[in-house]
Tab-separated table of C-alpha atoms in Angstrom:
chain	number	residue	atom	x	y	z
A	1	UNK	CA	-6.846	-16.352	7.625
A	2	UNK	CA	-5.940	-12.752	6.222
A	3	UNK	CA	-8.334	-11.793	3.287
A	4	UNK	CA	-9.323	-8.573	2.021
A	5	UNK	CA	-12.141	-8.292	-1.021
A	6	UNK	CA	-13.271	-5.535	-2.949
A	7	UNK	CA	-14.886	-5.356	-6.350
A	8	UNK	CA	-12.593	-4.646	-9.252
A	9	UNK	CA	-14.050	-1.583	-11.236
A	10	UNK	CA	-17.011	1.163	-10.450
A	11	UNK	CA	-17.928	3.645	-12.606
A	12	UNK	CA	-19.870	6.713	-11.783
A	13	UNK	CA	-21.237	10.152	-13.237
A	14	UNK	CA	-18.753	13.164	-12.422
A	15	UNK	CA	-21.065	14.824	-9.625
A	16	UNK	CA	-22.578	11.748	-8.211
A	17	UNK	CA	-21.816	9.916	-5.266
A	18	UNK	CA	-19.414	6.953	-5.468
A	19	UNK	CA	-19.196	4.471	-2.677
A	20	UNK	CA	-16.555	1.303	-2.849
A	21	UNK	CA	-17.094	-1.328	-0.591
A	22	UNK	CA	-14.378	-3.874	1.118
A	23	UNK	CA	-14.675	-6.853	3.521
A	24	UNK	CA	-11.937	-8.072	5.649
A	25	UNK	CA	-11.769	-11.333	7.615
A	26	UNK	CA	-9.537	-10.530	10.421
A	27	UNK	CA	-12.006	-9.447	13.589
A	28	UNK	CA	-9.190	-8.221	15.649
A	29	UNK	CA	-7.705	-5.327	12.767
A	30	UNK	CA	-8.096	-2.603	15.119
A	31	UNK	CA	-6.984	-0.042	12.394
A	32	UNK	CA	-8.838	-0.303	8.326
A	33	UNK	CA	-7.449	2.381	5.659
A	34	UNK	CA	-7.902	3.661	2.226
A	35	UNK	CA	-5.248	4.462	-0.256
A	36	UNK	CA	-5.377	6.619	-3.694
A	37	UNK	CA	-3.607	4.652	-6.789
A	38	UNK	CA	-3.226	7.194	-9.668
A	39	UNK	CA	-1.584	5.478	-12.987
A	40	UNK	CA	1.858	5.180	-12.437
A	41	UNK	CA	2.112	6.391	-9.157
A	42	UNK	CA	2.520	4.712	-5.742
A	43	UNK	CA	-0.421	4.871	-2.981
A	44	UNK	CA	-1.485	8.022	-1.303
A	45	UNK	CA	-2.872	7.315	2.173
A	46	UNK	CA	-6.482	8.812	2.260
A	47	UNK	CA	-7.924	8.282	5.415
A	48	UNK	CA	-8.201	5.610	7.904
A	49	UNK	CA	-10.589	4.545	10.832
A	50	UNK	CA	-9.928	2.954	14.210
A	51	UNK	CA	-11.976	-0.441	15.183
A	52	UNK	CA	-13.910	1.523	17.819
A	53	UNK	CA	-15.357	3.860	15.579
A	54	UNK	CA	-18.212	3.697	12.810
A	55	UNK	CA	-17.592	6.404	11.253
A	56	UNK	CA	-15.344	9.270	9.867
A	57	UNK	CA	-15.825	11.840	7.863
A	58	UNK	CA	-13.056	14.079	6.086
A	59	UNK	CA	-14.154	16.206	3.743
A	60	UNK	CA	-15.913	14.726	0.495
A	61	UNK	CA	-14.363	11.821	1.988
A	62	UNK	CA	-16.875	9.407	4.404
A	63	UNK	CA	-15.647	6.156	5.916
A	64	UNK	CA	-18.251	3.465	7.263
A	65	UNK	CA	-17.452	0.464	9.491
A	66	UNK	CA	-19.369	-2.227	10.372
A	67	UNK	CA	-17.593	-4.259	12.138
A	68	UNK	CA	-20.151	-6.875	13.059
A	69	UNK	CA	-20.181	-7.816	9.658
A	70	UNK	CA	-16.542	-6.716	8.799
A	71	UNK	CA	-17.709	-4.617	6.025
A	72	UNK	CA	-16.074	-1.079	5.361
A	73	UNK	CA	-16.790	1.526	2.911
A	74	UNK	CA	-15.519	4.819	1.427
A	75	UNK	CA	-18.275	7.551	-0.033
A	76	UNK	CA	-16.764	9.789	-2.300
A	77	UNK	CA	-19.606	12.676	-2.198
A	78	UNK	CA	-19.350	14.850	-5.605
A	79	UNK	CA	-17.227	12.378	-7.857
A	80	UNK	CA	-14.691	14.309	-9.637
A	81	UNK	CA	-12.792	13.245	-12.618
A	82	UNK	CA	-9.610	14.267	-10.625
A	83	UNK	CA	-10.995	11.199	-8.521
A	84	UNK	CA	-10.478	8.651	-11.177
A	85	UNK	CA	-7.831	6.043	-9.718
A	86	UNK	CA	-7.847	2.620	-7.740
A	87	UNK	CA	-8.889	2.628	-4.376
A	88	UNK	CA	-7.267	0.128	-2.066
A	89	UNK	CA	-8.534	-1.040	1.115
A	90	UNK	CA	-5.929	-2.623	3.824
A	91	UNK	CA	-6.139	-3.888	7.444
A	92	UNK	CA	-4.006	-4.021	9.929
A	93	UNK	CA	-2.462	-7.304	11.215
A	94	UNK	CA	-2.602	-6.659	14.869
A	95	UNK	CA	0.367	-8.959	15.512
A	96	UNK	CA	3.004	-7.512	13.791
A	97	UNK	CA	1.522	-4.358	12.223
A	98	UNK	CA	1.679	-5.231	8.369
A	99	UNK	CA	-0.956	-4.361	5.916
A	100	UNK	CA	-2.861	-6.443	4.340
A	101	UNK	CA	-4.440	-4.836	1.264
A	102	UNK	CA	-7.286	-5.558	-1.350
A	103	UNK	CA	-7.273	-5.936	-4.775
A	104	UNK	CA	-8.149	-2.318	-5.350
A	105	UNK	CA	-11.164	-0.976	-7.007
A	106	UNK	CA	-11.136	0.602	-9.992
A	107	UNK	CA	-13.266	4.194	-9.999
A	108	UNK	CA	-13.871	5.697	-13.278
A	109	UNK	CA	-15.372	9.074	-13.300
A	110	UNK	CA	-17.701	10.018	-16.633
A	111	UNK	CA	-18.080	13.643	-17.109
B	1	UNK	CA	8.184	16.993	6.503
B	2	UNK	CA	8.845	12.980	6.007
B	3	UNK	CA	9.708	12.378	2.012
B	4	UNK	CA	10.170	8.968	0.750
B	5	UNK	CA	12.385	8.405	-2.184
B	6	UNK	CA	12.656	5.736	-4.782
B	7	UNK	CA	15.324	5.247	-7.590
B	8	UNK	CA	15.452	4.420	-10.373
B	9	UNK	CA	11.977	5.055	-11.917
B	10	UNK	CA	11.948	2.464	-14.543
B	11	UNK	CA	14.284	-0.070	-15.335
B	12	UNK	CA	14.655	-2.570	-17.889
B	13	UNK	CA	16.812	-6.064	-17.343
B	14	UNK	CA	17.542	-8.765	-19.280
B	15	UNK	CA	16.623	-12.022	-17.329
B	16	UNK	CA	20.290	-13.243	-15.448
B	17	UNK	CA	21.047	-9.862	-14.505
B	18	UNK	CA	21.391	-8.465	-11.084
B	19	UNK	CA	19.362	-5.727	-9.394
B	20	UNK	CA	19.821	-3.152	-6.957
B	21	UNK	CA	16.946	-0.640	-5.929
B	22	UNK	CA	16.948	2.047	-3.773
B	23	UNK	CA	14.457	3.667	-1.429
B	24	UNK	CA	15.318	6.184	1.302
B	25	UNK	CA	13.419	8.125	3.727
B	26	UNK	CA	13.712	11.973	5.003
B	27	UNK	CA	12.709	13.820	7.629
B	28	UNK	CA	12.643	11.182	10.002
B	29	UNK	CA	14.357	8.854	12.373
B	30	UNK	CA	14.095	4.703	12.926
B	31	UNK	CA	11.340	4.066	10.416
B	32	UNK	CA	9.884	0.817	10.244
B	33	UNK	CA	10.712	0.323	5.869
B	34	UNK	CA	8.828	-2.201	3.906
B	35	UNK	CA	8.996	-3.318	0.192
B	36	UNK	CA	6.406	-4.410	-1.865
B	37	UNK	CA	5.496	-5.723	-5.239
B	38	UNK	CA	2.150	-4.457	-7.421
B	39	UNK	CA	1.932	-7.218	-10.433
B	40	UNK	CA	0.226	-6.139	-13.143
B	41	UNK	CA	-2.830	-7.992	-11.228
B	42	UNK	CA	-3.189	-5.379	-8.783
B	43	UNK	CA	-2.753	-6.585	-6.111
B	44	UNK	CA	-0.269	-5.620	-3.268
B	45	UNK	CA	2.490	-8.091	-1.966
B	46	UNK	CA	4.442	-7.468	1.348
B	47	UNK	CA	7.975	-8.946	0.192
B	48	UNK	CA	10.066	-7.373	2.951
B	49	UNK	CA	9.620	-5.550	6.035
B	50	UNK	CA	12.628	-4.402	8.618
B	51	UNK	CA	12.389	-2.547	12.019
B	52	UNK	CA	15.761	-1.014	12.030
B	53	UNK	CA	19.272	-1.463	10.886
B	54	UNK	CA	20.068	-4.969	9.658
B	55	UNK	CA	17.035	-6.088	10.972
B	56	UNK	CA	14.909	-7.883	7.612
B	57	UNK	CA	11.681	-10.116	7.478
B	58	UNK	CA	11.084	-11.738	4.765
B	59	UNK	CA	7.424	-12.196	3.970
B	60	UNK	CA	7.355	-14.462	1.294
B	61	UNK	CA	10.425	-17.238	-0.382
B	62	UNK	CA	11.575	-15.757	-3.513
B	63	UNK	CA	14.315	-14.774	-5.774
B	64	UNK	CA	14.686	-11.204	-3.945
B	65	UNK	CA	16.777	-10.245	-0.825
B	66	UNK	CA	16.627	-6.931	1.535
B	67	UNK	CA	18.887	-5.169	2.890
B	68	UNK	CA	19.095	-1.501	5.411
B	69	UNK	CA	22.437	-0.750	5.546
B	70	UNK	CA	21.605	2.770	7.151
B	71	UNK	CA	18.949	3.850	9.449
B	72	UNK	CA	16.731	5.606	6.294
B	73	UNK	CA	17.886	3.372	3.465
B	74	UNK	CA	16.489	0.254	2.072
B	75	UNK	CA	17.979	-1.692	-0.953
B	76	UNK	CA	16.372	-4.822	-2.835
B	77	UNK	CA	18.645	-7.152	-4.763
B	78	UNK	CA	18.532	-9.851	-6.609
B	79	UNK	CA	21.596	-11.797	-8.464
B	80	UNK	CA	20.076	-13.244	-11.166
B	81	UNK	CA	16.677	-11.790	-12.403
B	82	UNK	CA	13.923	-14.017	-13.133
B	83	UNK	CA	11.028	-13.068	-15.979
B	84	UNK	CA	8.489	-13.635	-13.208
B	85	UNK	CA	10.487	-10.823	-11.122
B	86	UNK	CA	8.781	-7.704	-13.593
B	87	UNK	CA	6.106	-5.693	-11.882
B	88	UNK	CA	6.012	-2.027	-10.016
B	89	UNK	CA	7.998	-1.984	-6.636
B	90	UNK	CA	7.023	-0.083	-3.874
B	91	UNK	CA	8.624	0.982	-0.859
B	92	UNK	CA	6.935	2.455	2.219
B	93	UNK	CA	7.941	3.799	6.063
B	94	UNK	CA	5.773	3.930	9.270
B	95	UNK	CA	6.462	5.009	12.315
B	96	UNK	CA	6.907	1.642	14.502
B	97	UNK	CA	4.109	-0.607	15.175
B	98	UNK	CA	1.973	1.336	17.811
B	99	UNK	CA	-0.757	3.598	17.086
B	100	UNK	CA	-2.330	3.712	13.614
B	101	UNK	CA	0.806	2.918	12.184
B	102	UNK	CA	0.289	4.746	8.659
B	103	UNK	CA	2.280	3.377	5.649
B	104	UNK	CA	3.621	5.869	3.411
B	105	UNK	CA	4.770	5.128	0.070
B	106	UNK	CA	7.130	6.165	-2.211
B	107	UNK	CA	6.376	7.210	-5.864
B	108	UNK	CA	7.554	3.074	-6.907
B	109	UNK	CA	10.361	1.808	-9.350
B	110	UNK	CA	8.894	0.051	-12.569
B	111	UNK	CA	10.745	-3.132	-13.498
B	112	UNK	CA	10.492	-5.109	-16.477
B	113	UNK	CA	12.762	-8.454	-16.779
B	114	UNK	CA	13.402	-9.283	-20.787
């Protein structure tokens, strides 16, 4: 079946590194993204990563894929407070193209 | 550019009521449109998706119904609101179902059912 997990809340040191983690089920997603959540708001696409690839980097911004292990992650490198907001992770169903997303993770940024 | 709107922002209903909400896209032609629900648990749910005009999928049996009655325009209705129908609603466009198909999303409609 379609599942996508991430831990709920993270909380990090403004200047550190933050890295959220997410683990989907479906082997054959052959895209994985990351969406922004700021209170209120709707979700701002961040980045996303093909199936073939293990990594991309944008900016502060670095996605890892594992795909063996269906594991994905997003390092945030120099954690602003500006960064404070849920992160979701969604795959795609190959089938018929709909995202499945996470439960979001919850970064808080301390100064 | 490609904008996404949503209207209205927030809305408050007494339960019984009917509902209309309103997303529409610019900048763009034949978008696929979805809609989706955020409950106050988090979590995102795909309620409807279409792939052009009059075309609507229902993901999920509910108390909601979809409708595109232009090529950028997406409405969801209900006739009789339910308590269990509050939550933060969420429409989105991509550009068919090849490639990476990005979802964008509009800024989301904030409904509470007394």
């Amino acid at each position: 079946g379609e599942d996508v997990e991430q831990s709920l809340f993270l909380s990090v040191r403004e200047g550190d590194s933050s890295v959220i983690n997410c683990t989907y089920t479906d082997s054959s997603s052959t895209y994985l993204y990351w969406y922004k959540q700021e209170p209120g708001a709707g979700l701002q696409l961040l980045t996303y990563i093909f199936s073939n690839m293990d990594m991309k980097q944008d900016q502060r911004l670095t996605v890892l894929l594992n795909k063996k292990d269906k594991h994905l992650s997003l390092r945030i490198a120099d954690t602003q407070t500006g960064d404070s907001a849920i992160y979701f992770c969604a795959e795609r169903e190959p089938r018929r193209g709909k995202l499945i997303f996470g439960q979001g993770t919850e970064l808080s940024v301390k100064p | 550019s490609q904008t996404i709107h949503q209207w209205p922002a927030t809305l408050v209903q007494p339960v019984g009521s009917p509902l209309s909400l309103e997303c529409t896209v610019e900048g763009t032609s034949n978008p696929n449109l979805y809609w989706y629900r955020q409950a106050a648990g988090r979590g995102l749910q795909l309620l409807f998706y279409s792939v052009g005009i009059g075309q609507i999928s229902s993901e999920v049996p509910q108390n909601l119904s979809a409708s595109r009655p232009q090529d950028r325009q997406f409405i969801l209705s209900s006739k009789k609101l339910l308590l269990s129908d509050s939550g933060f609603y969420l429409c989105a466009w991509s550009m068919g179902l090849a490639g990476s198909n990005e979802q964008f999303f509009g800024p989301g409609t904030r409904l509470t059912v007394l």
